[in-house]
PDB file of C-alpha atoms and ligand atoms in Angstrom:
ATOM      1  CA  UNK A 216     -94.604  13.835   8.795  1.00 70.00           C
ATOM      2  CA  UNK A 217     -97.057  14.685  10.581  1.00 85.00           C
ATOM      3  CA  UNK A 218     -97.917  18.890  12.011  1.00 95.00           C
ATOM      4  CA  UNK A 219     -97.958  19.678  15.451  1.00 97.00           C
ATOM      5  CA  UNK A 220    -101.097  21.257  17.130  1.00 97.00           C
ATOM      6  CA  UNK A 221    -100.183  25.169  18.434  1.00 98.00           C
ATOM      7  CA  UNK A 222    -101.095  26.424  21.574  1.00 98.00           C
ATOM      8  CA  UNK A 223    -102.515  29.322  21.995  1.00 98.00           C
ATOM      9  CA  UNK A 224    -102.740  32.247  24.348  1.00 97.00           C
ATOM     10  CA  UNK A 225    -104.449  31.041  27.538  1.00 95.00           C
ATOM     11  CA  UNK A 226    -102.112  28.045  27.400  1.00 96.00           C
ATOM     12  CA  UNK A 227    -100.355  27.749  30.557  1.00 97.00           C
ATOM     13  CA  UNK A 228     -97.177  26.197  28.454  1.00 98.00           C
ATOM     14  CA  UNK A 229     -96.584  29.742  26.663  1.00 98.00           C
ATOM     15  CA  UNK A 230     -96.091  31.206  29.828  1.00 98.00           C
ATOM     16  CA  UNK A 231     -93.440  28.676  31.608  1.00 98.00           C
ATOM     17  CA  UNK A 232     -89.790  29.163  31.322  1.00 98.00           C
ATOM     18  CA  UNK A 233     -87.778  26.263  29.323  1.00 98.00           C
ATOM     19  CA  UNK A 234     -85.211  23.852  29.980  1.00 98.00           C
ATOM     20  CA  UNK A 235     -81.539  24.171  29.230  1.00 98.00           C
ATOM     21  CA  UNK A 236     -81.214  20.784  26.433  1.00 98.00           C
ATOM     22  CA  UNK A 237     -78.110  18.964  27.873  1.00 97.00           C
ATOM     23  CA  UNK A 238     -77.576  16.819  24.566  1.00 97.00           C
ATOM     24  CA  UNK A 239     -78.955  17.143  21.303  1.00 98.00           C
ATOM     25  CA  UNK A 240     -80.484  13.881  20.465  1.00 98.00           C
ATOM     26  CA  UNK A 241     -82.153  12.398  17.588  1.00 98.00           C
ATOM     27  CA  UNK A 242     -85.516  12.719  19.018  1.00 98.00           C
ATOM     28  CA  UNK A 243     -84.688  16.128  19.668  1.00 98.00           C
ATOM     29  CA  UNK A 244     -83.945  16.649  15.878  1.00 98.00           C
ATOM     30  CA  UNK A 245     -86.834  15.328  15.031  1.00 98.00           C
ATOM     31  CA  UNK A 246     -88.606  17.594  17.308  1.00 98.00           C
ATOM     32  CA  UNK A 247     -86.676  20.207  15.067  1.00 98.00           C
ATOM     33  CA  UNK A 248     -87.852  18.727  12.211  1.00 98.00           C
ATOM     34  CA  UNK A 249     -91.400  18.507  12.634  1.00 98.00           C
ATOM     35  CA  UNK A 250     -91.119  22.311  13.849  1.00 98.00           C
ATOM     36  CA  UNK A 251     -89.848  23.219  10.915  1.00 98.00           C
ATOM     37  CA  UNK A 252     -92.774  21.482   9.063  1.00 97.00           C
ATOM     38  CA  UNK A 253     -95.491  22.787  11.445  1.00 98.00           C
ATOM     39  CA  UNK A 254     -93.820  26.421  11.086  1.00 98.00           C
ATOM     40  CA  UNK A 255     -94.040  25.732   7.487  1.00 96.00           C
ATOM     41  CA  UNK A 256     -97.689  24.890   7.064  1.00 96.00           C
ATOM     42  CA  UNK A 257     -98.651  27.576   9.533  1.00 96.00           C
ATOM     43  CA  UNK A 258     -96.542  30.188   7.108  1.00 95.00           C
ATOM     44  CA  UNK A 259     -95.158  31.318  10.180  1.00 97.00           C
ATOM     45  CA  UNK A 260     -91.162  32.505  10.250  1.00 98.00           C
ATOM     46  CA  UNK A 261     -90.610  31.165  13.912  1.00 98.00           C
ATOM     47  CA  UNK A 262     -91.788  28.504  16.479  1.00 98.00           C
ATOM     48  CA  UNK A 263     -90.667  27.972  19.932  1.00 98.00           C
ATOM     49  CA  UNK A 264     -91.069  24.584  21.550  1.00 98.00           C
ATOM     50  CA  UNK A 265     -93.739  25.376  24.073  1.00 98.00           C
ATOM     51  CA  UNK A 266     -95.627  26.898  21.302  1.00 98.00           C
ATOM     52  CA  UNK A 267     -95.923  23.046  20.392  1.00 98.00           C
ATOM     53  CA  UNK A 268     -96.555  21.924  24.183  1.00 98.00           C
ATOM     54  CA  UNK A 269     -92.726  21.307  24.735  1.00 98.00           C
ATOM     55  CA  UNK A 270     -90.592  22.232  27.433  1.00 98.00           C
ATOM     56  CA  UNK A 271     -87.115  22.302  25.823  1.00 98.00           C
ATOM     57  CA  UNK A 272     -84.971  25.372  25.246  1.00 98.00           C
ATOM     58  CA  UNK A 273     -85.311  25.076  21.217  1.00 98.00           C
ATOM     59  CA  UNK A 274     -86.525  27.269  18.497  1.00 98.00           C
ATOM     60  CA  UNK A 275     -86.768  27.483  14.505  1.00 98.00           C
ATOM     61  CA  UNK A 276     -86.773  29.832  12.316  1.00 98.00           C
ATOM     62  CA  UNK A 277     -86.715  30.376   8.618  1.00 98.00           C
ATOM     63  CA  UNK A 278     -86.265  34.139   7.227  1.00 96.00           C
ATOM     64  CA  UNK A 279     -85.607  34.183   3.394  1.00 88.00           C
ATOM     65  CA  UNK A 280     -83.123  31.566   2.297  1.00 88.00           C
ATOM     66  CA  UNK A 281     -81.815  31.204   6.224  1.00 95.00           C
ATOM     67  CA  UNK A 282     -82.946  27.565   7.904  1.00 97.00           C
ATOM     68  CA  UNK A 283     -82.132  27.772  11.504  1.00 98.00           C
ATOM     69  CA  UNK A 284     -82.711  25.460  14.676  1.00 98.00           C
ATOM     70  CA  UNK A 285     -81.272  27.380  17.993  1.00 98.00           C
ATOM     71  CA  UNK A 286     -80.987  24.789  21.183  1.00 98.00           C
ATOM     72  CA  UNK A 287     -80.326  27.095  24.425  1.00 98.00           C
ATOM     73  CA  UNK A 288     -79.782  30.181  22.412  1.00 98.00           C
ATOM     74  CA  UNK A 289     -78.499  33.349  23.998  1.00 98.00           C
ATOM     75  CA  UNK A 290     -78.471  37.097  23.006  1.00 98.00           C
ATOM     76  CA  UNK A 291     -75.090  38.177  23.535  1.00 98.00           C
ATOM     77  CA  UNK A 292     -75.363  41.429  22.007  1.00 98.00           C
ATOM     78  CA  UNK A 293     -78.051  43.551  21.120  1.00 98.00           C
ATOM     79  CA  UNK A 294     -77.608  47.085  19.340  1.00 98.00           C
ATOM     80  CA  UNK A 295     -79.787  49.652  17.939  1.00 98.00           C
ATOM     81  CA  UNK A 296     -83.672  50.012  17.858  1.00 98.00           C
ATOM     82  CA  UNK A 297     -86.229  48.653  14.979  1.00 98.00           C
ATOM     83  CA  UNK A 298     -89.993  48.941  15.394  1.00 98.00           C
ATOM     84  CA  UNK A 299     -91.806  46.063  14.027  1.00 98.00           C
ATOM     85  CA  UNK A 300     -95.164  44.337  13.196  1.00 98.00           C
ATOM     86  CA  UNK A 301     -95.133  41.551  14.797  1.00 98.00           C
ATOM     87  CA  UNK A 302     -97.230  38.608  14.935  1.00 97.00           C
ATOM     88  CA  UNK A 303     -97.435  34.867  16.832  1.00 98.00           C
ATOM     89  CA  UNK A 304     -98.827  31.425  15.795  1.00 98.00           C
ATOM     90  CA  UNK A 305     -99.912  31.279  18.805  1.00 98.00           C
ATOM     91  CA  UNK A 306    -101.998  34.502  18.988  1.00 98.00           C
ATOM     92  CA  UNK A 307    -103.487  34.424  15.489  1.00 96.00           C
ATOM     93  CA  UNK A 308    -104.947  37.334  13.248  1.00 95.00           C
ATOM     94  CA  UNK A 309    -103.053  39.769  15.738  1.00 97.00           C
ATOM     95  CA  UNK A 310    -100.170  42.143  14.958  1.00 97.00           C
ATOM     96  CA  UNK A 311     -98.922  44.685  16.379  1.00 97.00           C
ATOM     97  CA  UNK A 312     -95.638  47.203  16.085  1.00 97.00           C
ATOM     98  CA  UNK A 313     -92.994  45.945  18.473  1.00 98.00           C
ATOM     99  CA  UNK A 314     -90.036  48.205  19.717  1.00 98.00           C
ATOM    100  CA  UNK A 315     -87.038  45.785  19.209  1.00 98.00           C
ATOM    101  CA  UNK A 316     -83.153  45.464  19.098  1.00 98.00           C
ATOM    102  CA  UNK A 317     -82.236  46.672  15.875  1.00 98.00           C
ATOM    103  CA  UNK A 318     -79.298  44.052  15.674  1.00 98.00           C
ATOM    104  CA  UNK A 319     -78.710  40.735  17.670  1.00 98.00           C
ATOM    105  CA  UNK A 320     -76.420  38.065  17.754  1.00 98.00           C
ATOM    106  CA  UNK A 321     -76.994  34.909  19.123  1.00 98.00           C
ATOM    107  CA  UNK A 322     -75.342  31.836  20.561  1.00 98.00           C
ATOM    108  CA  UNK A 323     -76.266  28.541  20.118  1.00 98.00           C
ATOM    109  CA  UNK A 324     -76.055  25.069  19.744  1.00 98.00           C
ATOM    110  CA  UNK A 325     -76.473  23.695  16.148  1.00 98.00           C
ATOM    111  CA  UNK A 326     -78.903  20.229  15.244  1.00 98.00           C
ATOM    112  CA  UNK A 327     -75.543  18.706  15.757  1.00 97.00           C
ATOM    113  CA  UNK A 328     -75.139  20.137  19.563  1.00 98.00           C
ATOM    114  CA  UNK A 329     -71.973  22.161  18.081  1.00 98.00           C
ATOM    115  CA  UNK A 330     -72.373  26.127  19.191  1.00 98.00           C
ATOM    116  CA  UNK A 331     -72.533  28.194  16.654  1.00 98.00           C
ATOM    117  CA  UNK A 332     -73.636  31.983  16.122  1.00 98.00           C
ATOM    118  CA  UNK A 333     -75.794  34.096  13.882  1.00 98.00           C
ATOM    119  CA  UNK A 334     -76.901  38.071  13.612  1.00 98.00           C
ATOM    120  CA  UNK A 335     -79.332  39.149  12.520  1.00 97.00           C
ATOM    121  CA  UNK A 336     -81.079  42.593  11.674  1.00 98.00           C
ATOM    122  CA  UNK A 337     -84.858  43.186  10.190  1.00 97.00           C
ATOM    123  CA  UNK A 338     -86.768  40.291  10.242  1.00 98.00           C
ATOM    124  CA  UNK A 339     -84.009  37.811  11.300  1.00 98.00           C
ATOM    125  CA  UNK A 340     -83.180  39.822  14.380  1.00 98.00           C
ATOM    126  CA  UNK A 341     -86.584  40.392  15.232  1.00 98.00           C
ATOM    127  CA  UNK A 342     -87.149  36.830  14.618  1.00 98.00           C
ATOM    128  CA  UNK A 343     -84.398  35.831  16.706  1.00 98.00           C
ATOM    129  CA  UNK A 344     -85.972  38.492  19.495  1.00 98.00           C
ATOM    130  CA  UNK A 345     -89.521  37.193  19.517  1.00 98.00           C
ATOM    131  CA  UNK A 346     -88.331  33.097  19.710  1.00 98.00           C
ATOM    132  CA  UNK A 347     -85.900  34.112  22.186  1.00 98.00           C
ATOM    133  CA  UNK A 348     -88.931  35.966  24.297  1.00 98.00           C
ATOM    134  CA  UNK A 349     -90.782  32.424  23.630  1.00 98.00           C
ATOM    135  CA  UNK A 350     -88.755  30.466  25.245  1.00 98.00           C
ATOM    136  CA  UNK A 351     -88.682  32.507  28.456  1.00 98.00           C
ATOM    137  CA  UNK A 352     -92.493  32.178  28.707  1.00 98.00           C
ATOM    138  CA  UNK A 353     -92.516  35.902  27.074  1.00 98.00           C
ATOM    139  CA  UNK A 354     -94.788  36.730  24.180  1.00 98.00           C
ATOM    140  CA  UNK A 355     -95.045  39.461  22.300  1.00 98.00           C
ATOM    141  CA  UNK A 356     -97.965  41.495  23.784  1.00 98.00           C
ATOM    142  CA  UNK A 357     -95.854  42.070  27.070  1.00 98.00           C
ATOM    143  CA  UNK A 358     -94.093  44.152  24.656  1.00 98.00           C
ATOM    144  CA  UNK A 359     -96.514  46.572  23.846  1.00 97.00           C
ATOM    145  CA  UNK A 360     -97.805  49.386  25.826  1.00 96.00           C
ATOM    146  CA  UNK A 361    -100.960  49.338  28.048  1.00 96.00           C
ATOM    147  CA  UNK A 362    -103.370  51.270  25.170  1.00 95.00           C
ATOM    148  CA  UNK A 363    -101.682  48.685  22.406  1.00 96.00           C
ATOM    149  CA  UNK A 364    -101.878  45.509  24.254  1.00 96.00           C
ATOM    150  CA  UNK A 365    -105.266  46.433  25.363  1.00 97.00           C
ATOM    151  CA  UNK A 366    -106.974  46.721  21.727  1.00 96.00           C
ATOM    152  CA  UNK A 367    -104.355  43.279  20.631  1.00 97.00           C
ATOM    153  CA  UNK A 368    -106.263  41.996  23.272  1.00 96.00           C
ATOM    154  CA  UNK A 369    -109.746  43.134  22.024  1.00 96.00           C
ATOM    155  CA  UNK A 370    -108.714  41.609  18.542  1.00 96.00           C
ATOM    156  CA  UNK A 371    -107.963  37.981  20.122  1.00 97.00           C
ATOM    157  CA  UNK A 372    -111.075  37.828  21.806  1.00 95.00           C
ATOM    158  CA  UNK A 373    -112.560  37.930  18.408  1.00 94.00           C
ATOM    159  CA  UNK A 374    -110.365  35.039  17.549  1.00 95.00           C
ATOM    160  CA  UNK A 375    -109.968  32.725  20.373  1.00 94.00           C
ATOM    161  CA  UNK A 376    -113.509  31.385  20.198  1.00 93.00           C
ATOM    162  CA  UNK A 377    -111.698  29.315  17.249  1.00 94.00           C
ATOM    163  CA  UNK A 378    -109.862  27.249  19.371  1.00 94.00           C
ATOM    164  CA  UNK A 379    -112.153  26.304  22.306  1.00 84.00           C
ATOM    165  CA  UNK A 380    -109.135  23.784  23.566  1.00 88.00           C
ATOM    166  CA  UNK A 381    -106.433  26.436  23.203  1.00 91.00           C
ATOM    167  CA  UNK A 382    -105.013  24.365  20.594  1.00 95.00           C
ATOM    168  CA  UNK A 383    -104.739  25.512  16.928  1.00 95.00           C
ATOM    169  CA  UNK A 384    -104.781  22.104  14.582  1.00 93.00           C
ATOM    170  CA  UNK A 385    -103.128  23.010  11.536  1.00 91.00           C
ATOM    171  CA  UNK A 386    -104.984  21.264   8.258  1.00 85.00           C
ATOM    172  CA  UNK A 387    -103.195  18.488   6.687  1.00 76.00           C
ATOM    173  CA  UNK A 388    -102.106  20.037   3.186  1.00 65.00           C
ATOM    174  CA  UNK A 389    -100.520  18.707  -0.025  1.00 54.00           C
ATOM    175  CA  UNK A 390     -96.516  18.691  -0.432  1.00 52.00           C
ATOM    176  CA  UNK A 391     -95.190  21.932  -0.126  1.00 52.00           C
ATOM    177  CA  UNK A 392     -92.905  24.023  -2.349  1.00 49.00           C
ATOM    178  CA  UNK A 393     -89.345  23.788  -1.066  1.00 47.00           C
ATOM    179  CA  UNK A 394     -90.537  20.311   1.073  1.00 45.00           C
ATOM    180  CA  UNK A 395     -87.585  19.120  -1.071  1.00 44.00           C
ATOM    181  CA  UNK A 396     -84.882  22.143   0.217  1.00 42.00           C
ATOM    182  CA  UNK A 397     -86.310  21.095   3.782  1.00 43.00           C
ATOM    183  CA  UNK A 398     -85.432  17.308   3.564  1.00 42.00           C
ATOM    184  CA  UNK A 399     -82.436  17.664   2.039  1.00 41.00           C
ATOM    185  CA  UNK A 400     -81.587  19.892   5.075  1.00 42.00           C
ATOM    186  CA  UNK A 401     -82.780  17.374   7.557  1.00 42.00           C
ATOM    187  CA  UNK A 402     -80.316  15.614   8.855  1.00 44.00           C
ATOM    188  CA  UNK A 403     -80.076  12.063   9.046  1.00 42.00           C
ATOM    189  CA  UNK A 404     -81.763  10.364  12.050  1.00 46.00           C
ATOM    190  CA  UNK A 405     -78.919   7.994  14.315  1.00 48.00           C
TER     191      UNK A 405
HETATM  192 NI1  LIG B1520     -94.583  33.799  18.550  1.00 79.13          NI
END
């Protein structure tokens, strides 16, 4: 299958809101799918679909043993605090400590266009927190105070010479470990 190109910061797409998906269809899984694979080879724990030039209101993530694809997902309820170092694919080599939710949950709809929900604290709920953010053209640096985002900043402009189109074109590399886990998850095309 093949990898999806990243944007970037400077991408215009990273900064548009998304589109409420009306129907789940099988191109739309496949969309899904080739996010997950793209997160994957990117060893990334979350990808938003403009992140891959797309404007549909879908996400993946994978934290631990937990495969999830959110269409139109929702925080319903948010509780605590967490600080976190956070990261992006699409703002690479830069991390910074992020004051988050410490608990979310989440609404849904499933690769099957069934809602579902899912909470999630530590890395799931700030991984649910940052995709979320995505796909309201929100990234992670508007997070961070004015002295923080200011020397993220400084960081990515030692990076972003590395993608002069604002794209990030992942290398094409061998069969995975767990490529087996993520096909049997797949679900079967229409
Ligand atoms: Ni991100």
């Amino acid at each position: 299958m093949a990898l999806l190109d990243i944007h970037v910061l400077g991408s215009p797409i990273l900064r548009r809101e998304t589109e409420l998906v009306t129907q789940v269809t099988p191109e739309l899984r496949r969309l899904a799918d080739q996010m997950f694979e793209t997160m994957a080879a990117a060893k990334g724990v979350g990808l938003a679909a403009p992140q891959v030039g797309r404007s549909e209101r879908l996400c993946v993530i994978e934290v631990e043993e937990r495969r999830l694809a959110l269409f139109n997902p929702e925080i319903v309820h948010r509780e605590g605090a967490v600080r976190w170092e956070e990261g992006c694919l699409s703002i690479p080599e830069v991390f910074a400590d992020v004051d988050r939710a410490g608990l979310v949950r989440v609404r849904a709809l499933d690769l099957e266009g069934n809602p579902f929900e899912v909470e999630g604290t530590e890395l799931l709920g700030v991984a649910l927190q940052h995709e979320v953010d995505h796909l309201h053209g929100k990234l992670f640096l508007d997070r961070l105070s004015l002295l923080k985002r200011r020397s993220a900043l400084k960081a990515w402009d030692r990076e972003r010479d590395k993608y002069p189109e604002g794209l990030r074109v992942l290398p094409v590399t061998d069969v995975r470990e767990g490529s087996s886990a993520t096909s049997a998850a797949a679900p079967a095309d229409d």
